[in-house]
Coordinates of C-alpha atoms and ligand atoms in Angstrom, one line a residue:
X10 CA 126.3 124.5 91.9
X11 CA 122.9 126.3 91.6
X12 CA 122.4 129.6 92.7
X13 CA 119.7 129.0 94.8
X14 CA 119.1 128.5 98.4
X15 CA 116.2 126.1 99.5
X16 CA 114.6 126.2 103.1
X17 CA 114.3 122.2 102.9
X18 CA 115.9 119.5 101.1
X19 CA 114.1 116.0 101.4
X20 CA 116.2 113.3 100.4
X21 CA 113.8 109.7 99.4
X22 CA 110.4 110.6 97.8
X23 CA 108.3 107.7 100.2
X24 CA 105.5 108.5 101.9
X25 CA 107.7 109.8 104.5
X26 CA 109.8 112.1 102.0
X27 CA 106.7 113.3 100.1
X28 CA 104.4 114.2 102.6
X29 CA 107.7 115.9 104.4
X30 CA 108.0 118.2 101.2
X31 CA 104.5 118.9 100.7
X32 CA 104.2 119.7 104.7
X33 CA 107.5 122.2 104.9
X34 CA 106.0 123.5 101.0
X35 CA 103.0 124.4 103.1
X36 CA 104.3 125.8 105.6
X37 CA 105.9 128.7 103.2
X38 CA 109.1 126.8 102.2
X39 CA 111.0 126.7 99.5
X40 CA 112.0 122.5 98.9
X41 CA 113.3 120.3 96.7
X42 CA 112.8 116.4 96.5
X43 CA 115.5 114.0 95.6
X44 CA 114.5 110.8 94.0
X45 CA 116.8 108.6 92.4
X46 CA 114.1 105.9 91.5
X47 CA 109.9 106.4 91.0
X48 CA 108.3 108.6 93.0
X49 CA 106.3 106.9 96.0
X50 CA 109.0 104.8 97.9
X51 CA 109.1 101.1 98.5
X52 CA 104.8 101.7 99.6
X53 CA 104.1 102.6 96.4
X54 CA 106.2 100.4 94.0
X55 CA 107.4 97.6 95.8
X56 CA 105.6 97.2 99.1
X57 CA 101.5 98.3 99.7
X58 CA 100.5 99.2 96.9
X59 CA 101.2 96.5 94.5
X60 CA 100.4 93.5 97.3
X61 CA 97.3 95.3 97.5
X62 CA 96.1 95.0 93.6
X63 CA 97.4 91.7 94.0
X64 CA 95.5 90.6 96.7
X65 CA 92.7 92.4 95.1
X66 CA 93.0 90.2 92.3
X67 CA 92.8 86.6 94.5
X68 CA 89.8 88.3 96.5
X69 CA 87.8 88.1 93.1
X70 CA 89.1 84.8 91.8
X71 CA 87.7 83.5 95.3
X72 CA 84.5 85.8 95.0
X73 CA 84.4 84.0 91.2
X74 CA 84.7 80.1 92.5
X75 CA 82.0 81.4 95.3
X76 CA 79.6 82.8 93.0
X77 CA 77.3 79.8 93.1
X78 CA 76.9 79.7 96.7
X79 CA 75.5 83.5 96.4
X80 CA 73.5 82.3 93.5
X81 CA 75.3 83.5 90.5
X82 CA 76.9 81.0 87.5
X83 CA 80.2 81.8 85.8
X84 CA 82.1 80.0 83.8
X85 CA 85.3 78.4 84.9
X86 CA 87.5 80.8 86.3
X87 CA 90.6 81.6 84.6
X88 CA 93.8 83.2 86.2
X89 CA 95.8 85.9 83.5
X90 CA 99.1 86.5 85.8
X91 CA 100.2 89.1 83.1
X92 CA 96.7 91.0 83.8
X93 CA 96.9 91.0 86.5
X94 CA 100.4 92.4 86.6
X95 CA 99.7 95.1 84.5
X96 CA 97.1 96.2 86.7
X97 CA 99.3 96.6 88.9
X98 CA 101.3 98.5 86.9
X99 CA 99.0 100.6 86.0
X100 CA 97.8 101.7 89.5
X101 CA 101.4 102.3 90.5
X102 CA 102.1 104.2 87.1
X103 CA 98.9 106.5 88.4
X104 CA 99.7 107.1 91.9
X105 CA 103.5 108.1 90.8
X106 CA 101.8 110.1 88.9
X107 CA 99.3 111.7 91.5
X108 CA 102.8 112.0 93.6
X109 CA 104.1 114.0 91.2
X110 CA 101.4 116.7 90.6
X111 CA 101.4 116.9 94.7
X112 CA 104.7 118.3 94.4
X113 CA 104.3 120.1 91.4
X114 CA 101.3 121.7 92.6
X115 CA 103.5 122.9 96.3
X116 CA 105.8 124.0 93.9
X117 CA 108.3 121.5 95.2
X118 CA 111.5 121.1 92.7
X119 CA 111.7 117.4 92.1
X120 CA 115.6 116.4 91.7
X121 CA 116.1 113.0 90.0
X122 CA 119.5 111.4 91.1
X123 CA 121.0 110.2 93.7
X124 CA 121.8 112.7 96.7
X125 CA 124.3 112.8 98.9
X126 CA 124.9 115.0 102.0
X127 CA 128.5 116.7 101.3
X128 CA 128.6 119.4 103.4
X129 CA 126.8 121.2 106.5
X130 CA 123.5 122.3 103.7
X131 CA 124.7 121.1 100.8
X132 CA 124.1 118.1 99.0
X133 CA 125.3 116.7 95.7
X134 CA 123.2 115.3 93.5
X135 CA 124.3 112.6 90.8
X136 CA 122.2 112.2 87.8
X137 CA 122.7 111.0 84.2
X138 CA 124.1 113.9 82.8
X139 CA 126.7 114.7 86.1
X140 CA 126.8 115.9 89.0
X141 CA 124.4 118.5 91.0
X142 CA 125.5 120.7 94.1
X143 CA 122.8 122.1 95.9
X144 CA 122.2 124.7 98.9
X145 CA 120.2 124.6 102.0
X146 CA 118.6 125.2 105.2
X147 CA 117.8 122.0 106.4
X148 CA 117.9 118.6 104.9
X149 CA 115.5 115.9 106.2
X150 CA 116.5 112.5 105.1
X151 CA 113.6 109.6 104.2
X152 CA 115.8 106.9 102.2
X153 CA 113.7 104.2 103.4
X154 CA 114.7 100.6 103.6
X155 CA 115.4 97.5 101.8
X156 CA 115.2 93.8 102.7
X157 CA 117.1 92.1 104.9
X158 CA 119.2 89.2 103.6
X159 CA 119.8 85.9 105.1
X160 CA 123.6 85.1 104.3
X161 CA 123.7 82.1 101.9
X162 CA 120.3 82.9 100.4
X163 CA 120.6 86.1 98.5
X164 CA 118.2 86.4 95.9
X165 CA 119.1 85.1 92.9
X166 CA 115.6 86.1 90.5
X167 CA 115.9 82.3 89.8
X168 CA 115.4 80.6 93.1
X169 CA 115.3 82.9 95.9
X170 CA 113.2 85.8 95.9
X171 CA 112.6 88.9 98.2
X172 CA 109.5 90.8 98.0
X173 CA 110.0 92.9 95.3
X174 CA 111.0 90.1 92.9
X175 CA 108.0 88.2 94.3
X176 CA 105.6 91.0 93.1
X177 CA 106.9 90.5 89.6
X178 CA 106.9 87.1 88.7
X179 CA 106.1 85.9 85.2
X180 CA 104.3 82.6 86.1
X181 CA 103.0 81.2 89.4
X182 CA 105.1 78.5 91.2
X183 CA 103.8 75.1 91.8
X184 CA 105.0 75.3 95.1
X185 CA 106.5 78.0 97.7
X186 CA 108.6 78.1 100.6
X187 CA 108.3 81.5 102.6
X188 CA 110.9 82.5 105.4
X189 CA 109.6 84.6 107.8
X190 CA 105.9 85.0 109.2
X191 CA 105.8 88.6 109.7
X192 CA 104.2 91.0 107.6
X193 CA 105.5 90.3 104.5
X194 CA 105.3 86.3 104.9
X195 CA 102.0 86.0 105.9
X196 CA 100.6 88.7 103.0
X197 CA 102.8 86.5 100.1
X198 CA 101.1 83.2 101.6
X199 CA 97.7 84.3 101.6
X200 CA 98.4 85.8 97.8
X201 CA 100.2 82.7 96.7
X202 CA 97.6 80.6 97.7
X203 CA 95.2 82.0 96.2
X204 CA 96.8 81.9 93.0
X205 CA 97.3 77.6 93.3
X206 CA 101.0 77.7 94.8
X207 CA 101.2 75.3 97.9
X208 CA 102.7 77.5 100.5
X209 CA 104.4 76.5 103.0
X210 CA 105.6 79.4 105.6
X211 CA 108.6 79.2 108.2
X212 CA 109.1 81.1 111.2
X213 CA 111.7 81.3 113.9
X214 CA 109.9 82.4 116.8
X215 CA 106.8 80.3 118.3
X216 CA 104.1 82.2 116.0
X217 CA 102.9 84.0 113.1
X218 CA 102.7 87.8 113.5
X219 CA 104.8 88.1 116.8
X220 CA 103.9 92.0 117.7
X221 CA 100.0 90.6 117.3
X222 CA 97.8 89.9 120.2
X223 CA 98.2 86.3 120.5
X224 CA 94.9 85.0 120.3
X225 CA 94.1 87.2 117.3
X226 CA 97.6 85.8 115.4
X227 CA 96.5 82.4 116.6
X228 CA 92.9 82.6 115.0
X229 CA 94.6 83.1 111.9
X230 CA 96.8 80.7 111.8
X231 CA 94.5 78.0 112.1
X232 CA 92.3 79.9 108.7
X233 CA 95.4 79.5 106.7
X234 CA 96.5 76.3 108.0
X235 CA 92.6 74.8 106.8
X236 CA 93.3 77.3 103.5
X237 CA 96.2 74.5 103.2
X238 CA 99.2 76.7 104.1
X239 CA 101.6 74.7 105.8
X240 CA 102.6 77.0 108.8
X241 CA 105.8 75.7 110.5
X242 CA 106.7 78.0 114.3
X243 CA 110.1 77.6 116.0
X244 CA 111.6 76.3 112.5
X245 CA 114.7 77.8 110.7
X246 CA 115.7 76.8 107.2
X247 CA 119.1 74.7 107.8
X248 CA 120.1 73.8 104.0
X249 CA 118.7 74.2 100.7
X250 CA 119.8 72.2 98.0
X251 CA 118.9 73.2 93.9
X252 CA 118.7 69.9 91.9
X253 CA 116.7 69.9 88.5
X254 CA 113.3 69.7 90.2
X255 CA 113.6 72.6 92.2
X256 CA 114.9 73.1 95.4
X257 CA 115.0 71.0 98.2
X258 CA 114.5 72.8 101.5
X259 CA 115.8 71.2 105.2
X260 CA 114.1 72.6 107.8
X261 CA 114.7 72.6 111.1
X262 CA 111.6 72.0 113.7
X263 CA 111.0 70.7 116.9
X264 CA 109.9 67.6 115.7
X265 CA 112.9 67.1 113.3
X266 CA 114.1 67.9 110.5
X267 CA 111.8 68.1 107.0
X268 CA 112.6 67.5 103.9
X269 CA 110.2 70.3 101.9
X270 CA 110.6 70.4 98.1
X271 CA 109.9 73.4 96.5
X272 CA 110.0 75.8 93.2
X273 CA 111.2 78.6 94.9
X274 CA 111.9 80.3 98.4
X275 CA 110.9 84.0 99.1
X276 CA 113.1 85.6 102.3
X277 CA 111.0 87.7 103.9
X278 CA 112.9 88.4 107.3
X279 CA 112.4 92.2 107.8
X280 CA 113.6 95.7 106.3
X281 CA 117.3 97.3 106.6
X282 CA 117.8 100.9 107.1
X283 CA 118.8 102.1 103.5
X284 CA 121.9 104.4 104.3
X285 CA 123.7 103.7 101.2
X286 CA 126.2 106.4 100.0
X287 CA 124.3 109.2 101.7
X288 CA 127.8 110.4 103.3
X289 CA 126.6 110.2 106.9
X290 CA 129.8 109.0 107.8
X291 CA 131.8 111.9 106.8
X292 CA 129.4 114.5 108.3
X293 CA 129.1 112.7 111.5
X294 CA 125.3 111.5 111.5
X295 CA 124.9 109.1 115.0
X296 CA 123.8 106.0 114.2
X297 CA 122.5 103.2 116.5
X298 CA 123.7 100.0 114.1
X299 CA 122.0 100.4 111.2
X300 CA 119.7 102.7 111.8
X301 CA 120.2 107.0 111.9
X302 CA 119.7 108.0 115.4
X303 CA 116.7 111.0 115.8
X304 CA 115.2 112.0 119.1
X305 CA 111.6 112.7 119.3
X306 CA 111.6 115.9 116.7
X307 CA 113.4 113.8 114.3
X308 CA 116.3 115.4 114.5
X309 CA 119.6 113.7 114.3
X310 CA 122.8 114.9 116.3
X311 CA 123.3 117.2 113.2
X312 CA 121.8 120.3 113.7
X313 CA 119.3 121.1 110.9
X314 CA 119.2 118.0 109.9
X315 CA 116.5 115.2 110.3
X316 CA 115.8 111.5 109.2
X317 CA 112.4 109.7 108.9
X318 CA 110.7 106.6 108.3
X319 CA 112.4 103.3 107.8
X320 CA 115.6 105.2 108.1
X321 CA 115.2 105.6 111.8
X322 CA 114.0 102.0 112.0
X323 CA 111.1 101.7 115.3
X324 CA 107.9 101.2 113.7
X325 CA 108.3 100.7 109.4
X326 CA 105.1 101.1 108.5
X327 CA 104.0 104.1 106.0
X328 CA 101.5 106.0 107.8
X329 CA 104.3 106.4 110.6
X330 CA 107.2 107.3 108.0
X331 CA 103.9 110.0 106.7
X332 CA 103.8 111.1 110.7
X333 CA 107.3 111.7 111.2
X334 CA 107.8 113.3 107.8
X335 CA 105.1 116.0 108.6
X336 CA 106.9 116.5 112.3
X337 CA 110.7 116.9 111.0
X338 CA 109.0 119.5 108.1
X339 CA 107.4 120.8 111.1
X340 CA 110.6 121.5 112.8
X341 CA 112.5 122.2 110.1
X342 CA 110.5 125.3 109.4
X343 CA 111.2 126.6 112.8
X344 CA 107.8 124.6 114.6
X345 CA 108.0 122.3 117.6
X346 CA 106.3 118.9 117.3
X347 CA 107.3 115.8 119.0
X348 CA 106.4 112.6 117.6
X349 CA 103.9 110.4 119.5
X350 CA 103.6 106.4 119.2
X351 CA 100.8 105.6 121.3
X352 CA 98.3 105.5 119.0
X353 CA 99.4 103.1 115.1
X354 CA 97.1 100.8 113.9
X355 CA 99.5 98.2 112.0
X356 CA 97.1 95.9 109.0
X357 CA 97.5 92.7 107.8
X358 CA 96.7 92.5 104.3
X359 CA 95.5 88.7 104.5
X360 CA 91.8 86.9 104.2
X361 CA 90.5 87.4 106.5
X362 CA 92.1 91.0 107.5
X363 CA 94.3 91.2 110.9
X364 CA 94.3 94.5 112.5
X365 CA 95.4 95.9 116.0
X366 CA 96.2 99.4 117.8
X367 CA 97.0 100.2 121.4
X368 CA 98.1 97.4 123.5
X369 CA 97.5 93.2 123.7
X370 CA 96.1 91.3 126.5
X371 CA 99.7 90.1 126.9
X372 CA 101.3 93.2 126.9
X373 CA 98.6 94.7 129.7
X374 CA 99.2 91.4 132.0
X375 CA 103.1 92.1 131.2
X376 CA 102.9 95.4 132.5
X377 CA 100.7 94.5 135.6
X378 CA 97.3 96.8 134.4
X379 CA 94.4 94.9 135.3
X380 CA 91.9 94.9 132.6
X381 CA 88.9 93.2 131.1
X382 CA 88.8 92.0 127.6
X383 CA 85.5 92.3 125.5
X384 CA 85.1 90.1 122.5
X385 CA 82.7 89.6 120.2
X386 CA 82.5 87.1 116.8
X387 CA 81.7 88.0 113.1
X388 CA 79.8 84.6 113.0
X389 CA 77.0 86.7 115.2
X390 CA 76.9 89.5 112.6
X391 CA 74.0 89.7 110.1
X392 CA 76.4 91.8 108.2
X393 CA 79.1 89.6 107.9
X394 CA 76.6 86.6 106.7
X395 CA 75.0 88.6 104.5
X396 CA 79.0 89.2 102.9
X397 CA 79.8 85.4 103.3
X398 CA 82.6 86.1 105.3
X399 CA 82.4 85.7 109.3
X400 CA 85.1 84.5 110.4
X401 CA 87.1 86.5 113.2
X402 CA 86.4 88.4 116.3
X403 CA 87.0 91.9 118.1
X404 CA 88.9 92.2 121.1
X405 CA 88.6 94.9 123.1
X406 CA 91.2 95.7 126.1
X407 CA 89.9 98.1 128.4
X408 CA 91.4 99.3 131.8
X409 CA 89.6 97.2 134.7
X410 CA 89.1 100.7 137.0
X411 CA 88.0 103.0 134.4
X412 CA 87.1 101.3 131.5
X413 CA 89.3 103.2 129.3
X414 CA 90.5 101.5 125.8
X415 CA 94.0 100.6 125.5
X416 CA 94.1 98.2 123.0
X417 CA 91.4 96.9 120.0
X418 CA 92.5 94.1 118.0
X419 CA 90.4 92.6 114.7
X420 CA 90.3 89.1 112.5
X421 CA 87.4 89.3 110.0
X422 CA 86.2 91.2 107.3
X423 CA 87.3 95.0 106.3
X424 CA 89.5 94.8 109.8
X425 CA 92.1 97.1 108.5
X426 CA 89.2 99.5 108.3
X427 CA 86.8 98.4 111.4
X428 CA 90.4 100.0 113.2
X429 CA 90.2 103.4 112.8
X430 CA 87.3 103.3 115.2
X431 CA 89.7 102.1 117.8
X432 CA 92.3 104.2 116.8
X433 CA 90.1 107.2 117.5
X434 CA 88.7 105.7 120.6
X435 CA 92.1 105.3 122.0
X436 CA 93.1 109.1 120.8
X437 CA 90.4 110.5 122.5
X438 CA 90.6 108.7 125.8
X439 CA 87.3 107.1 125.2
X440 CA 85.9 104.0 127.4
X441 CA 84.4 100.6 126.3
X442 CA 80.9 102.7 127.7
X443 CA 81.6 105.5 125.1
X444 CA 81.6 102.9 122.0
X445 CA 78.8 100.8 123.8
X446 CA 76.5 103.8 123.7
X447 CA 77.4 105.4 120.4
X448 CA 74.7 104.1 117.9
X449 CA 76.1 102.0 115.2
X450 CA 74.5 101.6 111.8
X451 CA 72.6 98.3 111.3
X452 CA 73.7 96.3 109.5
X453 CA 76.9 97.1 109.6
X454 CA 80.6 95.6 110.3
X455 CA 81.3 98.2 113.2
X456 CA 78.4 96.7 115.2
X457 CA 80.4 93.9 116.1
X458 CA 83.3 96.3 117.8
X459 CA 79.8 97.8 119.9
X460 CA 79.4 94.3 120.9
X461 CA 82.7 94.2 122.4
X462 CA 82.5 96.7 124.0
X463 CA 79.2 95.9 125.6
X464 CA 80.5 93.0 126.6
X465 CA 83.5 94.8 128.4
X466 CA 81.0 96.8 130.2
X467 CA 79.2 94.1 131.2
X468 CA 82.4 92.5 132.9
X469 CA 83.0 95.9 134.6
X470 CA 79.4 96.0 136.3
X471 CA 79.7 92.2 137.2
X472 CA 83.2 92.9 139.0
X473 CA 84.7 90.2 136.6
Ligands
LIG528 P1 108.9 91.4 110.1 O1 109.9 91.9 111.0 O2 107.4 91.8 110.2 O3 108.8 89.8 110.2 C1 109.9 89.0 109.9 C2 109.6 87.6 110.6 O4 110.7 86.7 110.2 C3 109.7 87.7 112.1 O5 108.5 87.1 112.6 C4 110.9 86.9 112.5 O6 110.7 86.1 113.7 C5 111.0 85.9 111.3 N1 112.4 85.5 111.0 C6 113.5 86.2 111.0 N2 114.6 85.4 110.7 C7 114.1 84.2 110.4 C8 114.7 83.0 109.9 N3 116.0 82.9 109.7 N4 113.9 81.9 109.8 C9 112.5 82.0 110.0 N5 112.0 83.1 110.4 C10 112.7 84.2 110.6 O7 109.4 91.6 108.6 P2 108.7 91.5 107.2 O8 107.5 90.6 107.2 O9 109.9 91.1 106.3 O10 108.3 93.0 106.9 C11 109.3 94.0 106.9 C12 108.7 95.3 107.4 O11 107.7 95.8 106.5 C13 108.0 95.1 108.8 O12 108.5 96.1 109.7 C14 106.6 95.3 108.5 O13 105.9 95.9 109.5 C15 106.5 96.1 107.2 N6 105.4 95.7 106.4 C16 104.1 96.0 106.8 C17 103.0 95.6 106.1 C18 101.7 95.9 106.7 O14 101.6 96.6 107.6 N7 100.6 95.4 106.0 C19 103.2 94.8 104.9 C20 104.5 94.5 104.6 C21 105.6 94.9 105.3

């Protein structure tokens, strides 16, 4: 046992964990951070970050076998999988790094081991050399997740891959089968494709990107169905079969069944609360399944003690696990701050870029608010021919009455960005009149979400 007594022990150093130690470090703390892998969380190592480079990497091989129609000549392209995999590797290797002077810079004591919660402010720590026992205040857990299995298909690093095998492979399959066309599935098949694997991508419920507005999701899958990915809706994988070709894949649509052969299979069916050996049982933590149950301070029925992130399930993305972090720290250090959801934009990684915040068409009509929708299409945008890439649309929702924005929703180029103007717009109450009469640089991406909104204000003067 150490002698000393910390104010806050964070438990998973994710974007969640990290930016909860720096926060209650901040706020005159004394913290430790317990790690038992790299700094940074699944974001960092297996999840954002490295899909990122990678996609980075496809964006110029396409940019290369474009380059005459922008009048440039190169050479034939060439694809080095092991660059760029060590690029990868390298970025990661320098944000763990940046991670790591953030916490040595608040002063934060980094612990590398697994923790465990033993007692009310204690928590055992095993590393290499033994076991750990330290003291304190609060303890905010941020252990993350990990991905869900389908029972029958656990990876095997042979033939059936989750997403962190998937970001590591040493050559690039002829052909892949992906289950699952959430986040994860539609971000491999864009990368995949790109790289020469024909992709073919299975999902259970009638469309790509369920939590998307529905137009949006269904823009984008008809761009990667003429990118040839194969997108099969209301299908489920019945069999697989390994034979010395590969692996032959039955699955079940509403046409039939199809016979789909195939080098590998990555599952890609969602995120499990990682829990593991943290002793919640033992000290009583409520849980709701899986997940630790929190109420809107993060705390869990424990007093002084909170969870975060993909822990708590709700929304896994890392900007929220970063949200909640900085709330529980908040708390933790004797603060009141209740966590608000209105306002996450959630990005899709693929080409081109789907983004969204607030609420969908659907969603509005669901909930009976009468509204008029504003759209405008990149094709329009001088920008966006200039870039060679105007494809997409904004789609603003705006309430019918008032003209306030509740939802923005983006295909096309530099979406994932384009959002944060919507974001705002929503945080600050702002109308479809407010963005219509801001002045947007010319030439310039954002134009095209002025557009939209013109167009919505349009349809409220008409009485549309
Ligand atoms: P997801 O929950 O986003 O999507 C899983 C999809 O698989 C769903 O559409 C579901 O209907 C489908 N599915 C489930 N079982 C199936 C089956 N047996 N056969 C066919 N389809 C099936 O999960 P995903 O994509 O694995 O991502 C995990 C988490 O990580 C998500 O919460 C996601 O938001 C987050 N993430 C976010 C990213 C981003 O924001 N850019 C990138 C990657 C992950």
């Amino acid at each position: 046992m150490t002698s000393e007594m910390f104010d806050v022990i964070v438990i998973g150093g994710g974007p969640g964990g990290y930016t909860a130690a720096a926060k209650a470090s901040a706020l005159g703390g004394k913290v430790a951070l317990v790690e038992k892998e790299a700094l940074g969380g699944t974001c960092l190592n297996q999840g954002c970050i490295p899909t990122k480079t990678l996609l980075k990497s496809t964006e110029v091989l396409e940019i290369v076998k474009k380059a005459k129609e922008f009048g440039v000549e190169t050479g034939q392209e060439e694809v080095s999988l092991e660059k760029m995999l060590d690029r990868k590797k390298a970025i990661i290797k320098r944000l763990n790094t940046g991670v790591e002077f953030l916490m040595k810079s608040h002063k934060i004591s980094i612990f590398k081991g697994a923790g465990r919660i033993t007692g009310q402010g204690e928590v055992t720590i095993s590393t290499l050399s033994g076991q750990l026992i330290l003291r304190t205040r609060n303890i905010i857990i941020a252990t993350g997740s990990k991905p869900a299995v389908i029972p029958g298909l656990e990876p095997d690093e042979q033939w059936i891959m989750d997403s962190d095998h998937a970001l590591s492979l040493e050559s690039i399959p002829s052909s892949l089968l992906i289950i699952g066309g959430g986040a994860i599935g539609v971000e491999f098949a864009s990368i995949y494709q790109k790289l020469g694997a024909k992709v073919t991508l299975v999902e259970a419920r009638d469309r790509i990107l369920p939590f998307a507005d529905e137009e949006v999701s269904g823009d984008l899958k008809k761009m990667m169905t003429r990118e040839k990915i194969a997108i099969l809706t209301e299908a489920k994988v019945a069999e697989i079969n390994k034979s010395e070709e590969g692996l032959l894949v039955n699955v079940e649509t509403p046409q039939g069944i199809k016979k789909i052969q195939v080098d590998k299979v990555l599952v890609a069916v969602g995120r499990r609360p990682d829990c593991e050996n943290l002793g919640l049982e033992e000290i009583g933590i409520r849980m709701e399944g899986e997940k630790i149950a929190v109420n809107s301070k993060m705390e869990t029925n424990i007093q002084h003690i909170y969870a975060i992130g993909d822990v708590i399930g709700g929304i896994l993305l890392a900007h929220v696990a970063s949200a909640e972090g900085s709330a529980a720290a908040v708390n933790a250090m004797g603060g009141q701050k209740q966590m608000n959801y209105s306002v996450v934009p959630s990005c899709i990684y693929t080409t081109p870029e789907l983004a969204t915040v607030g609420i969908t068409e659907e969603q509005a009509k669901n909930e009976g608010i009468k509204i008029v929708v504003g759209k405008s299409q990149f094709i329009s945008s001088g920008k966006a021919l200039a870039m060679g890439e105007n494809k997409g649309l904004v789609k603003i929702v705006a309430e019918a009455c008032s003209g306030k924005i509740l939802g923005v929703h983006i295909l096309g180029p530099q979406a994932t960005s384009l959002i944060s103007e919507g974001a705002l717009a929503i945080k600050l109450g702002a109308t479809v009149e407010d963005i219509a009469d801001t002045i947007h640089a010319h030439p310039s991406l954002p134009e095209t979400l002025m557009e939209a909104a013109e167009q919505a204000v349009k349809l409220i003067y008409s009485g549309k």
